[in-house]
mmCIF file of C-alpha atoms and ligand atoms in Angstrom:
data_model
loop_
_atom_site.group_PDB
_atom_site.id
_atom_site.type_symbol
_atom_site.label_atom_id
_atom_site.label_comp_id
_atom_site.label_asym_id
_atom_site.label_seq_id
_atom_site.Cartn_x
_atom_site.Cartn_y
_atom_site.Cartn_z
ATOM 1 C CA MET A 1 -41.073 -15.037 23.702
ATOM 2 C CA ASN A 2 -38.140 -13.866 21.600
ATOM 3 C CA TRP A 3 -35.809 -15.868 23.766
ATOM 4 C CA PHE A 4 -37.953 -18.932 23.210
ATOM 5 C CA LYS A 5 -38.032 -18.460 19.446
ATOM 6 C CA GLN A 6 -34.282 -17.986 19.456
ATOM 7 C CA GLN A 7 -33.758 -21.213 21.381
ATOM 8 C CA LEU A 8 -36.028 -23.006 18.954
ATOM 9 C CA ALA A 9 -34.072 -21.593 16.016
ATOM 10 C CA ASN A 10 -30.826 -22.670 17.659
ATOM 11 C CA VAL A 11 -32.004 -26.201 18.176
ATOM 12 C CA VAL A 12 -33.859 -26.974 14.974
ATOM 13 C CA GLY A 13 -31.989 -24.644 12.647
ATOM 14 C CA THR A 14 -35.081 -22.802 11.462
ATOM 15 C CA GLU A 15 -34.866 -19.360 9.972
ATOM 16 C CA GLU A 16 -35.203 -16.655 12.527
ATOM 17 C CA PRO A 17 -38.203 -14.333 12.803
ATOM 18 C CA GLU A 18 -37.778 -10.734 11.590
ATOM 19 C CA TYR A 19 -36.548 -8.860 14.625
ATOM 20 C CA GLY A 20 -35.586 -5.850 12.501
ATOM 21 C CA PRO A 21 -32.521 -3.619 12.491
ATOM 22 C CA THR A 22 -32.909 -2.636 16.164
ATOM 23 C CA ALA A 23 -31.901 -6.183 17.109
ATOM 24 C CA VAL A 24 -28.345 -5.623 15.958
ATOM 25 C CA GLN A 25 -25.869 -3.225 17.592
ATOM 26 C CA PRO A 26 -23.080 -2.638 15.045
ATOM 27 C CA VAL A 27 -19.584 -2.221 16.460
ATOM 28 C CA THR A 28 -19.265 0.906 14.305
ATOM 29 C CA LYS A 29 -21.813 2.629 16.579
ATOM 30 C CA GLN A 30 -19.833 2.151 19.805
ATOM 31 C CA ASP A 31 -18.659 5.298 21.647
ATOM 32 C CA VAL A 32 -14.980 4.412 21.276
ATOM 33 C CA PRO A 33 -14.100 4.462 17.547
ATOM 34 C CA TYR A 34 -11.423 1.766 17.848
ATOM 35 C CA SER A 35 -8.940 0.253 20.275
ATOM 36 C CA ILE A 36 -5.401 -1.053 19.953
ATOM 37 C CA LEU A 37 -5.118 -4.785 20.618
ATOM 38 C CA SER A 38 -3.298 -6.173 23.593
ATOM 39 C CA LYS A 39 -2.264 -9.786 24.008
ATOM 40 C CA ASP A 40 -5.381 -10.303 26.136
ATOM 41 C CA ASP A 41 -7.622 -9.310 23.230
ATOM 42 C CA LEU A 42 -6.312 -12.249 21.216
ATOM 43 C CA ARG A 43 -7.224 -15.048 23.585
ATOM 44 C CA TRP A 44 -9.321 -17.853 22.174
ATOM 45 C CA LYS A 45 -12.784 -17.547 23.751
ATOM 46 C CA ALA A 46 -13.753 -21.219 23.352
ATOM 47 C CA MET A 47 -17.370 -20.386 24.192
ATOM 48 C CA ASP A 48 -19.655 -23.142 25.374
ATOM 49 C CA HIS A 49 -22.515 -22.510 22.955
ATOM 50 C CA THR A 50 -22.790 -22.570 19.156
ATOM 51 C CA ASN A 51 -20.055 -20.467 17.613
ATOM 52 C CA VAL A 52 -17.230 -20.517 15.101
ATOM 53 C CA GLU A 53 -13.900 -18.994 16.062
ATOM 54 C CA THR A 54 -11.082 -18.554 13.539
ATOM 55 C CA GLU A 55 -7.529 -17.312 13.380
ATOM 56 C CA THR A 56 -6.640 -16.675 9.751
ATOM 57 C CA PHE A 57 -3.340 -15.595 8.229
ATOM 58 C CA TYR A 58 -2.879 -14.303 4.680
ATOM 59 C CA PHE A 59 0.541 -14.287 3.037
ATOM 60 C CA TYR A 60 1.833 -12.230 0.106
ATOM 61 C CA THR A 61 5.382 -13.060 -0.797
ATOM 62 C CA ASP A 62 7.854 -10.688 -2.390
ATOM 63 C CA ASP A 63 8.078 -13.028 -5.383
ATOM 64 C CA GLY A 64 4.310 -13.106 -5.945
ATOM 65 C CA THR A 65 2.870 -16.149 -4.149
ATOM 66 C CA THR A 66 -0.392 -15.735 -2.246
ATOM 67 C CA ALA A 67 -1.296 -18.215 0.473
ATOM 68 C CA MET A 68 -3.315 -18.561 3.650
ATOM 69 C CA ALA A 69 -3.450 -20.662 6.796
ATOM 70 C CA GLN A 70 -6.277 -20.951 9.284
ATOM 71 C CA VAL A 71 -7.399 -22.670 12.449
ATOM 72 C CA ILE A 72 -11.150 -23.020 12.961
ATOM 73 C CA TYR A 73 -12.442 -23.917 16.406
ATOM 74 C CA SER A 74 -16.157 -24.391 16.761
ATOM 75 C CA ASN A 75 -18.869 -25.507 19.059
ATOM 76 C CA VAL A 76 -22.134 -26.988 17.854
ATOM 77 C CA GLY A 77 -25.150 -26.454 20.031
ATOM 78 C CA GLY A 78 -23.049 -26.583 23.197
ATOM 79 C CA LEU A 79 -22.770 -30.313 22.567
ATOM 80 C CA HIS A 80 -19.424 -30.874 20.960
ATOM 81 C CA THR A 81 -16.429 -29.013 19.596
ATOM 82 C CA THR A 82 -14.449 -29.481 16.415
ATOM 83 C CA ALA A 83 -11.196 -28.036 15.148
ATOM 84 C CA GLN A 84 -9.871 -27.819 11.610
ATOM 85 C CA PHE A 85 -6.637 -26.671 9.980
ATOM 86 C CA ASN A 86 -6.909 -25.152 6.509
ATOM 87 C CA SER A 87 -4.237 -23.936 4.135
ATOM 88 C CA LYS A 88 -4.275 -22.737 0.577
ATOM 89 C CA ILE A 89 -1.539 -21.873 -1.893
ATOM 90 C CA PHE A 90 -2.906 -20.033 -4.908
ATOM 91 C CA ASN A 91 -1.616 -20.915 -8.398
ATOM 92 C CA TYR A 92 0.785 -23.481 -7.016
ATOM 93 C CA GLU A 93 3.035 -25.827 -8.951
ATOM 94 C CA GLY A 94 1.186 -29.124 -8.880
ATOM 95 C CA PRO A 95 -1.993 -30.854 -9.993
ATOM 96 C CA GLY A 96 -4.974 -28.508 -10.065
ATOM 97 C CA LYS A 97 -4.791 -24.741 -9.970
ATOM 98 C CA HIS A 98 -4.635 -24.131 -6.214
ATOM 99 C CA LEU A 99 -3.497 -26.296 -3.346
ATOM 100 C CA TRP A 100 -6.228 -26.557 -0.729
ATOM 101 C CA CYS A 101 -5.728 -28.643 2.381
ATOM 102 C CA SER A 102 -8.450 -28.898 4.983
ATOM 103 C CA ASP A 103 -8.116 -31.346 7.819
ATOM 104 C CA PRO A 104 -10.033 -32.054 11.000
ATOM 105 C CA LEU A 105 -7.817 -32.029 14.091
ATOM 106 C CA LYS A 106 -7.490 -34.388 17.022
ATOM 107 C CA ASP A 107 -6.381 -33.874 20.618
ATOM 108 C CA TYR A 108 -6.731 -30.119 20.391
ATOM 109 C CA GLY A 109 -6.631 -27.561 23.153
ATOM 110 C CA PHE A 110 -5.150 -24.302 24.358
ATOM 111 C CA ASP A 111 -2.358 -23.154 26.602
ATOM 112 C CA GLU A 112 -3.329 -21.640 29.950
ATOM 113 C CA PRO A 113 -3.677 -18.004 28.777
ATOM 114 C CA LYS A 114 -5.563 -19.272 25.690
ATOM 115 C CA THR A 115 -3.314 -17.379 23.280
ATOM 116 C CA SER A 116 -1.884 -20.536 21.722
ATOM 117 C CA PHE A 117 -3.635 -23.505 20.131
ATOM 118 C CA TYR A 118 -2.313 -27.043 19.924
ATOM 119 C CA ALA A 119 -3.487 -30.212 18.236
ATOM 120 C CA ASP A 120 -2.043 -33.464 17.035
ATOM 121 C CA ASN A 121 0.595 -32.294 14.488
ATOM 122 C CA VAL A 122 -0.474 -28.632 14.663
ATOM 123 C CA ALA A 123 0.686 -25.701 16.805
ATOM 124 C CA LEU A 124 -0.397 -22.075 16.484
ATOM 125 C CA GLU A 125 1.558 -20.216 19.142
ATOM 126 C CA MET A 126 1.722 -16.603 20.210
ATOM 127 C CA ASN A 127 5.011 -15.503 21.732
ATOM 128 C CA GLU A 128 5.530 -13.980 25.181
ATOM 129 C CA ALA A 129 5.692 -10.425 23.807
ATOM 130 C CA GLY A 130 2.359 -10.911 22.025
ATOM 131 C CA ASP A 131 3.668 -9.675 18.685
ATOM 132 C CA THR A 132 4.457 -12.903 16.826
ATOM 133 C CA TYR A 133 2.677 -16.118 15.890
ATOM 134 C CA THR A 134 4.354 -19.286 14.757
ATOM 135 C CA ILE A 135 2.206 -21.622 12.684
ATOM 136 C CA LYS A 136 3.306 -25.228 12.390
ATOM 137 C CA SER A 137 1.425 -28.059 10.773
ATOM 138 C CA ALA A 138 2.460 -31.513 9.693
ATOM 139 C CA ARG A 139 -1.188 -32.589 9.655
ATOM 140 C CA ASN A 140 -1.222 -32.985 5.883
ATOM 141 C CA ASP A 141 1.836 -34.178 3.918
ATOM 142 C CA ASN A 142 0.656 -32.156 0.926
ATOM 143 C CA CYS A 143 1.268 -28.925 2.812
ATOM 144 C CA ILE A 144 3.711 -28.863 5.695
ATOM 145 C CA VAL A 145 3.599 -25.459 7.309
ATOM 146 C CA ASN A 146 6.332 -23.723 9.303
ATOM 147 C CA LEU A 147 5.741 -19.982 9.371
ATOM 148 C CA THR A 148 6.449 -16.985 11.572
ATOM 149 C CA VAL A 149 4.169 -13.964 11.406
ATOM 150 C CA LYS A 150 5.415 -10.818 13.132
ATOM 151 C CA ARG A 151 3.259 -7.753 13.698
ATOM 152 C CA ALA A 152 4.760 -4.757 11.861
ATOM 153 C CA ALA A 153 2.130 -2.195 12.955
ATOM 154 C CA PRO A 154 -0.314 -1.966 15.881
ATOM 155 C CA GLY A 155 -3.222 -4.419 15.836
ATOM 156 C CA PHE A 156 -6.711 -2.991 16.237
ATOM 157 C CA GLN A 157 -10.394 -3.715 16.667
ATOM 158 C CA LEU A 158 -13.282 -1.324 16.180
ATOM 159 C CA GLY A 159 -15.081 -0.035 19.248
ATOM 160 C CA LYS A 160 -13.888 -1.110 22.675
ATOM 161 C CA ASP A 161 -14.229 -4.822 21.914
ATOM 162 C CA GLY A 162 -14.509 -5.293 18.141
ATOM 163 C CA THR A 163 -17.937 -6.819 18.604
ATOM 164 C CA THR A 164 -21.313 -6.365 16.946
ATOM 165 C CA TYR A 165 -24.087 -7.699 19.164
ATOM 166 C CA PHE A 166 -27.297 -9.464 18.155
ATOM 167 C CA GLY A 167 -30.502 -9.616 20.210
ATOM 168 C CA THR A 168 -33.585 -7.611 21.045
ATOM 169 C CA ASP A 169 -32.349 -6.739 24.555
ATOM 170 C CA LYS A 170 -29.149 -4.673 24.280
ATOM 171 C CA ASN A 171 -28.118 -5.719 27.776
ATOM 172 C CA HIS A 172 -28.522 -9.427 27.093
ATOM 173 C CA PRO A 173 -27.468 -10.083 23.494
ATOM 174 C CA TRP A 174 -27.905 -13.650 22.267
ATOM 175 C CA GLY A 175 -25.265 -13.459 19.561
ATOM 176 C CA SER A 176 -22.126 -11.641 18.550
ATOM 177 C CA MET A 177 -19.660 -11.140 15.739
ATOM 178 C CA ARG A 178 -16.136 -9.994 16.494
ATOM 179 C CA HIS A 179 -13.138 -9.114 14.347
ATOM 180 C CA ALA A 180 -9.627 -8.119 15.378
ATOM 181 C CA PHE A 181 -6.820 -7.345 12.959
ATOM 182 C CA TRP A 182 -3.075 -7.195 12.565
ATOM 183 C CA PRO A 183 -3.213 -5.413 9.218
ATOM 184 C CA ARG A 184 0.515 -5.381 8.490
ATOM 185 C CA CYS A 185 2.874 -8.216 9.379
ATOM 186 C CA THR A 186 6.119 -9.612 8.085
ATOM 187 C CA VAL A 187 6.167 -13.299 7.234
ATOM 188 C CA THR A 188 9.023 -15.783 7.064
ATOM 189 C CA GLY A 189 9.112 -19.552 6.774
ATOM 190 C CA THR A 190 7.878 -22.248 4.465
ATOM 191 C CA MET A 191 4.961 -24.196 3.119
ATOM 192 C CA GLN A 192 6.270 -27.456 1.776
ATOM 193 C CA THR A 193 4.381 -29.451 -0.843
ATOM 194 C CA PRO A 194 5.468 -32.735 -2.457
ATOM 195 C CA THR A 195 6.710 -30.785 -5.496
ATOM 196 C CA LYS A 196 8.070 -27.542 -4.066
ATOM 197 C CA THR A 197 9.067 -25.764 -0.879
ATOM 198 C CA TYR A 198 7.538 -22.318 -0.897
ATOM 199 C CA ASN A 199 9.587 -19.692 0.865
ATOM 200 C CA LEU A 200 6.908 -17.308 2.079
ATOM 201 C CA GLU A 201 9.119 -14.285 2.632
ATOM 202 C CA GLY A 202 6.957 -11.178 2.492
ATOM 203 C CA LYS A 203 3.964 -9.413 3.992
ATOM 204 C CA GLY A 204 0.924 -10.744 5.780
ATOM 205 C CA THR A 205 -2.320 -9.946 7.554
ATOM 206 C CA TYR A 206 -3.801 -11.719 10.548
ATOM 207 C CA ILE A 207 -7.493 -11.730 11.426
ATOM 208 C CA TYR A 208 -9.144 -13.087 14.522
ATOM 209 C CA ALA A 209 -12.870 -13.692 14.010
ATOM 210 C CA LEU A 210 -15.613 -14.933 16.268
ATOM 211 C CA GLN A 211 -19.065 -15.725 14.975
ATOM 212 C CA GLY A 212 -20.797 -16.151 18.306
ATOM 213 C CA MET A 213 -23.955 -17.702 16.919
ATOM 214 C CA LYS A 214 -24.911 -19.802 13.909
ATOM 215 C CA PRO A 215 -22.895 -18.201 11.107
ATOM 216 C CA HIS A 216 -25.747 -18.089 8.588
ATOM 217 C CA HIS A 217 -27.985 -16.311 11.110
ATOM 218 C CA LEU A 218 -25.363 -13.574 11.505
ATOM 219 C CA ALA A 219 -24.613 -12.809 7.869
ATOM 220 C CA ASN A 220 -25.663 -13.838 4.390
ATOM 221 C CA ARG A 221 -23.249 -11.630 2.430
ATOM 222 C CA TRP A 222 -19.565 -10.969 3.026
ATOM 223 C CA ASN A 223 -16.930 -8.817 1.412
ATOM 224 C CA PHE A 224 -13.298 -9.149 2.356
ATOM 225 C CA ALA A 225 -10.401 -7.154 0.909
ATOM 226 C CA ASN A 226 -6.734 -7.183 1.796
ATOM 227 C CA ILE A 227 -4.139 -4.989 0.072
ATOM 228 C CA HIS A 228 -0.406 -4.693 0.550
ATOM 229 C CA THR A 229 1.380 -1.864 -1.235
ATOM 230 C CA LYS A 230 4.988 -0.795 -0.754
ATOM 231 C CA ASP A 231 4.171 1.406 2.230
ATOM 232 C CA TYR A 232 0.623 0.495 3.242
ATOM 233 C CA SER A 233 -1.452 -2.496 4.267
ATOM 234 C CA ALA A 234 -5.242 -2.272 4.260
ATOM 235 C CA VAL A 235 -7.881 -4.709 5.407
ATOM 236 C CA LEU A 236 -11.662 -4.547 5.120
ATOM 237 C CA MET A 237 -14.392 -6.888 6.310
ATOM 238 C CA GLU A 238 -18.019 -6.169 5.521
ATOM 239 C CA TYR A 239 -21.055 -8.319 6.203
ATOM 240 C CA THR A 240 -24.784 -7.997 5.781
ATOM 241 C CA THR A 241 -27.185 -9.653 8.171
ATOM 242 C CA PRO A 242 -30.147 -11.690 6.973
ATOM 243 C CA ALA A 243 -33.600 -10.050 6.878
ATOM 244 C CA SER A 244 -34.155 -11.188 10.487
ATOM 245 C CA TYR A 245 -31.798 -8.342 11.504
ATOM 246 C CA GLY A 246 -33.018 -5.901 8.850
ATOM 247 C CA ASN A 247 -30.369 -6.629 6.181
ATOM 248 C CA THR A 248 -27.996 -4.505 8.253
ATOM 249 C CA THR A 249 -24.551 -3.966 6.761
ATOM 250 C CA VAL A 250 -21.530 -3.597 9.028
ATOM 251 C CA GLY A 251 -18.128 -2.753 7.563
ATOM 252 C CA VAL A 252 -14.914 -2.618 9.571
ATOM 253 C CA GLY A 253 -11.273 -2.237 8.710
ATOM 254 C CA GLY A 254 -8.143 -0.182 8.771
ATOM 255 C CA ILE A 255 -4.885 0.829 7.170
ATOM 256 C CA ALA A 256 -1.356 0.635 8.535
ATOM 257 C CA LYS A 257 2.202 1.574 7.641
ATOM 258 C CA ASP A 258 5.291 0.083 9.258
ATOM 259 C CA GLY A 259 4.997 0.843 12.972
ATOM 260 C CA GLU A 260 1.893 2.981 12.611
ATOM 261 C CA LEU A 261 -1.865 2.658 12.310
ATOM 262 C CA ILE A 262 -3.125 5.196 9.739
ATOM 263 C CA CYS A 263 -6.824 4.646 10.314
ATOM 264 C CA ALA A 264 -9.299 2.211 11.787
ATOM 265 C CA GLY A 265 -13.004 2.694 11.325
ATOM 266 C CA GLU A 266 -16.107 2.115 9.293
ATOM 267 C CA CYS A 267 -15.600 0.720 5.787
ATOM 268 C CA THR A 268 -17.793 0.059 2.787
ATOM 269 C CA ALA A 269 -17.478 -2.410 -0.082
ATOM 270 C CA GLU A 270 -19.558 -1.775 -3.180
ATOM 271 C CA HIS A 271 -19.954 -3.938 -6.243
ATOM 272 C CA LEU A 272 -20.246 -1.209 -8.885
ATOM 273 C CA THR A 273 -20.894 -3.780 -11.587
ATOM 274 C CA SER A 274 -21.441 -7.516 -11.429
ATOM 275 C CA MET A 275 -22.303 -10.387 -13.708
ATOM 276 C CA ARG A 276 -23.953 -13.791 -13.508
ATOM 277 C CA GLU A 277 -22.504 -16.814 -15.283
ATOM 278 C CA THR A 278 -26.039 -18.088 -15.694
ATOM 279 C CA PRO A 279 -29.351 -16.354 -14.922
ATOM 280 C CA HIS A 280 -29.630 -18.574 -11.835
ATOM 281 C CA ASP A 281 -26.323 -17.628 -10.351
ATOM 282 C CA TRP A 282 -24.943 -15.246 -7.774
ATOM 283 C CA PRO A 283 -24.015 -11.764 -9.020
ATOM 284 C CA GLU A 284 -20.235 -11.962 -9.183
ATOM 285 C CA PRO A 285 -18.574 -8.551 -8.695
ATOM 286 C CA ARG A 286 -16.619 -7.160 -11.677
ATOM 287 C CA THR A 287 -15.808 -3.623 -10.580
ATOM 288 C CA ILE A 288 -15.535 -2.588 -6.962
ATOM 289 C CA LEU A 289 -15.202 0.419 -4.719
ATOM 290 C CA TRP A 290 -13.764 -0.153 -1.250
ATOM 291 C CA LYS A 291 -13.630 2.760 1.168
ATOM 292 C CA TRP A 292 -11.943 3.275 4.504
ATOM 293 C CA SER A 293 -12.383 6.214 6.821
ATOM 294 C CA GLY A 294 -11.117 7.246 10.226
ATOM 295 C CA GLN A 295 -8.992 9.752 12.092
ATOM 296 C CA GLU A 296 -5.257 10.004 12.593
ATOM 297 C CA ASP A 297 -4.104 12.520 15.236
ATOM 298 C CA GLY A 298 -7.324 14.467 14.756
ATOM 299 C CA LYS A 299 -6.942 14.535 10.963
ATOM 300 C CA ALA A 300 -9.581 12.866 8.809
ATOM 301 C CA VAL A 301 -8.326 9.909 6.793
ATOM 302 C CA HIS A 302 -10.044 8.777 3.608
ATOM 303 C CA SER A 303 -8.875 5.933 1.512
ATOM 304 C CA GLU A 304 -10.206 3.918 -1.363
ATOM 305 C CA VAL A 305 -9.587 1.310 -4.018
ATOM 306 C CA ARG A 306 -11.693 1.600 -7.145
ATOM 307 C CA GLY A 307 -11.379 -0.505 -10.255
ATOM 308 C CA SER A 308 -11.959 -3.690 -12.192
ATOM 309 C CA LEU A 309 -11.318 -7.055 -10.660
ATOM 310 C CA PRO A 310 -9.311 -9.508 -12.719
ATOM 311 C CA VAL A 311 -10.907 -12.768 -13.818
ATOM 312 C CA LYS A 312 -11.747 -14.663 -10.646
ATOM 313 C CA SER A 313 -9.031 -16.868 -9.291
ATOM 314 C CA ASP A 314 -11.377 -19.343 -7.684
ATOM 315 C CA ARG A 315 -14.991 -20.036 -6.976
ATOM 316 C CA VAL A 316 -15.395 -21.889 -3.701
ATOM 317 C CA ASP A 317 -18.444 -23.979 -2.939
ATOM 318 C CA VAL A 318 -18.833 -23.160 0.740
ATOM 319 C CA LEU A 319 -20.721 -26.332 1.575
ATOM 320 C CA ALA A 320 -18.070 -28.518 -0.015
ATOM 321 C CA HIS A 321 -15.349 -26.857 2.033
ATOM 322 C CA LEU A 322 -16.913 -26.249 5.398
ATOM 323 C CA PRO A 323 -16.562 -28.705 8.212
ATOM 324 C CA GLY A 324 -19.692 -30.846 8.396
ATOM 325 C CA PHE A 325 -21.150 -29.122 11.407
ATOM 326 C CA VAL A 326 -21.508 -25.754 9.655
ATOM 327 C CA LYS A 327 -22.790 -27.497 6.559
ATOM 328 C CA SER A 328 -25.647 -28.890 8.584
ATOM 329 C CA PHE A 329 -26.767 -25.321 9.366
ATOM 330 C CA ILE A 330 -26.990 -24.085 5.829
ATOM 331 C CA GLY A 331 -28.424 -25.071 2.543
ATOM 332 C CA HIS A 332 -32.159 -24.637 2.563
ATOM 333 C CA ALA A 333 -33.076 -20.998 2.045
ATOM 334 C CA THR A 334 -32.569 -19.965 -1.572
ATOM 335 C CA GLY A 335 -31.883 -23.029 -3.646
ATOM 336 C CA LEU A 336 -28.620 -21.323 -4.674
ATOM 337 C CA LYS A 337 -25.597 -22.878 -3.051
ATOM 338 C CA PRO A 338 -23.419 -20.599 -0.959
ATOM 339 C CA HIS A 339 -20.343 -19.528 -2.907
ATOM 340 C CA ILE A 340 -17.205 -17.489 -2.400
ATOM 341 C CA PHE A 341 -15.650 -15.708 -5.371
ATOM 342 C CA GLN A 342 -11.932 -15.128 -4.861
ATOM 343 C CA TYR A 343 -9.660 -12.763 -6.785
ATOM 344 C CA LEU A 344 -5.941 -12.063 -6.795
ATOM 345 C CA SER A 345 -4.489 -8.983 -8.315
ATOM 346 C CA ASN A 346 -0.910 -7.818 -8.563
ATOM 347 C CA ASP A 347 -0.370 -4.078 -9.034
ATOM 348 C CA GLU A 348 -3.532 -3.663 -11.126
ATOM 349 C CA LEU A 349 -5.443 -1.885 -8.347
ATOM 350 C CA GLU A 350 -4.255 1.186 -6.460
ATOM 351 C CA LEU A 351 -4.807 2.172 -2.867
ATOM 352 C CA LYS A 352 -5.385 5.906 -2.532
ATOM 353 C CA VAL A 353 -4.806 7.406 0.915
ATOM 354 C CA LYS A 354 -5.584 10.969 1.946
ATOM 355 C CA VAL A 355 -4.657 12.192 5.441
ATOM 356 C CA GLY A 356 -6.036 15.626 6.436
ATOM 357 C CA ASP A 357 -4.981 18.205 3.831
ATOM 358 C CA GLU A 358 -1.778 16.371 2.891
ATOM 359 C CA ALA A 359 -1.374 15.349 -0.745
ATOM 360 C CA GLU A 360 -3.125 12.129 -1.681
ATOM 361 C CA VAL A 361 -0.846 9.103 -1.988
ATOM 362 C CA SER A 362 -1.634 6.382 -4.502
ATOM 363 C CA GLU A 363 0.201 3.045 -4.561
ATOM 364 C CA PRO A 364 -0.434 -0.159 -6.520
ATOM 365 C CA GLY A 365 -0.400 -3.338 -4.496
ATOM 366 C CA LYS A 366 -1.025 -7.013 -4.090
ATOM 367 C CA VAL A 367 -4.723 -7.701 -3.517
ATOM 368 C CA PHE A 368 -6.683 -10.656 -2.282
ATOM 369 C CA THR A 369 -10.424 -10.242 -2.167
ATOM 370 C CA GLU A 370 -13.486 -12.389 -1.594
ATOM 371 C CA ALA A 371 -17.180 -11.857 -2.207
ATOM 372 C CA THR A 372 -19.326 -14.395 -0.366
ATOM 373 C CA PHE A 373 -22.974 -15.189 -0.966
ATOM 374 C CA ILE A 374 -24.550 -17.457 1.654
ATOM 375 C CA SER A 375 -28.314 -17.204 1.132
HETATM 376 C C1 NAG B 401 10.786 -24.159 11.237
HETATM 377 O O1 NAG B 401 11.402 -22.917 10.955
HETATM 378 C C2 NAG B 401 12.330 -22.531 11.931
HETATM 379 C C3 NAG B 401 12.779 -21.103 11.657
HETATM 380 O O2 NAG B 401 12.697 -20.774 10.320
HETATM 381 C C4 NAG B 401 13.490 -23.512 11.936
HETATM 382 O O3 NAG B 401 14.439 -23.145 12.906
HETATM 383 C C5 NAG B 401 12.928 -24.910 12.247
HETATM 384 O O4 NAG B 401 13.965 -25.853 12.171
HETATM 385 C C6 NAG B 401 11.817 -25.271 11.295
HETATM 386 N N1 NAG B 401 11.181 -26.504 11.753
HETATM 387 C C7 NAG B 401 10.954 -27.540 10.964
HETATM 388 C C8 NAG B 401 10.295 -28.702 11.603
HETATM 389 O O5 NAG B 401 11.235 -27.527 9.786
HETATM 390 C C1 NAG B 402 -34.136 -7.753 3.205
HETATM 391 O O1 NAG B 402 -33.742 -8.243 1.947
HETATM 392 C C2 NAG B 402 -34.690 -9.123 1.386
HETATM 393 C C3 NAG B 402 -34.052 -9.743 0.160
HETATM 394 O O2 NAG B 402 -33.429 -8.774 -0.642
HETATM 395 C C4 NAG B 402 -35.970 -8.362 1.087
HETATM 396 O O3 NAG B 402 -36.941 -9.223 0.525
HETATM 397 C C5 NAG B 402 -36.500 -7.786 2.409
HETATM 398 O O4 NAG B 402 -37.622 -6.980 2.171
HETATM 399 C C6 NAG B 402 -35.449 -6.966 3.124
HETATM 400 N N1 NAG B 402 -35.917 -6.664 4.457
HETATM 401 C C7 NAG B 402 -35.708 -5.489 5.058
HETATM 402 C C8 NAG B 402 -36.245 -5.363 6.443
HETATM 403 O O5 NAG B 402 -35.132 -4.567 4.509
#
């Protein structure tokens, strides 16, 4: 019966019944706390049922520019696939505050090992050694991308496979959510706009994500935080399932130094205070507390960022930005439109790291964070 209801929900896009929290198996509960990524772990899955797969790169240049680039590959109902290339340069020099380019792709596909993606005017390639991506796009003249992202610390995923499973039968899950991270990378190359060529020399973070089911059935709240200090890079991804999976919150992330993973494990993201622009709006976070925990060589690692967020950098209307196929899934439940609040902060927030009984280290850093409200 559950299988039938699930199929019905998949086809007609209805809300799911309340299966409860036992119908989700968070990756944070797996026996293996985390695993180091190999090249194999970063193959595109290109699954043949509804899912959204993304490879996203965040850039923080030494001279203060923040940017991102992303390939989205998705399958709708097992019927057709789409691919999209997105890029964003925050606070760029040109009309409008940020430069956002989002373009559907044609003639897309993968190389044989499925570690590289190609499309008309776009290539996202992993090298032979499995430690570097090159990102090239001439898909949109407003943002011509030519970047190299090199892993500067081990990549990781939580558990043995980075995956939280959804479904009432643990042995036959009907959905999944996976994240894999390169927390600390070096970035070189350019993003070229009609007015300026941005030299994106600096640090970066890479995240592979697979939402192996309709995205809005997996999560209705997201928190994402990415920090680069002088010595550390930290990444955190937290999501909360809809009521159908008991409003279960899963938080994953880790911290790295050059050449070394400091911790990978369960994370939490709290909005200590929030505000609404109007009474009928989402509660936008104002002060936050992000926490990381894990083990390094048998020593407990605790880390946190606590403080006020600056004025938001952007407020993204998810429906306006998503490719049409995802749009068709969402937009009925609450009457409130899904929104992402984005913030950039430069040296205003500090990452505190405590390893075993060593002295706590505290370093200010460049921060990009998002709070997403879907339904
Ligand atoms: C892209 O960057 C690489 C290395 O920085 C350079 O050798 C190459 O010529 C660039 N390609 C284009 C099309 O600009
Ligand atoms: C989940 O959250 C919704 C909205 O906040 C609430 O109405 C519902 O009771 C919660 N369900 C569970 C199982 O906690």
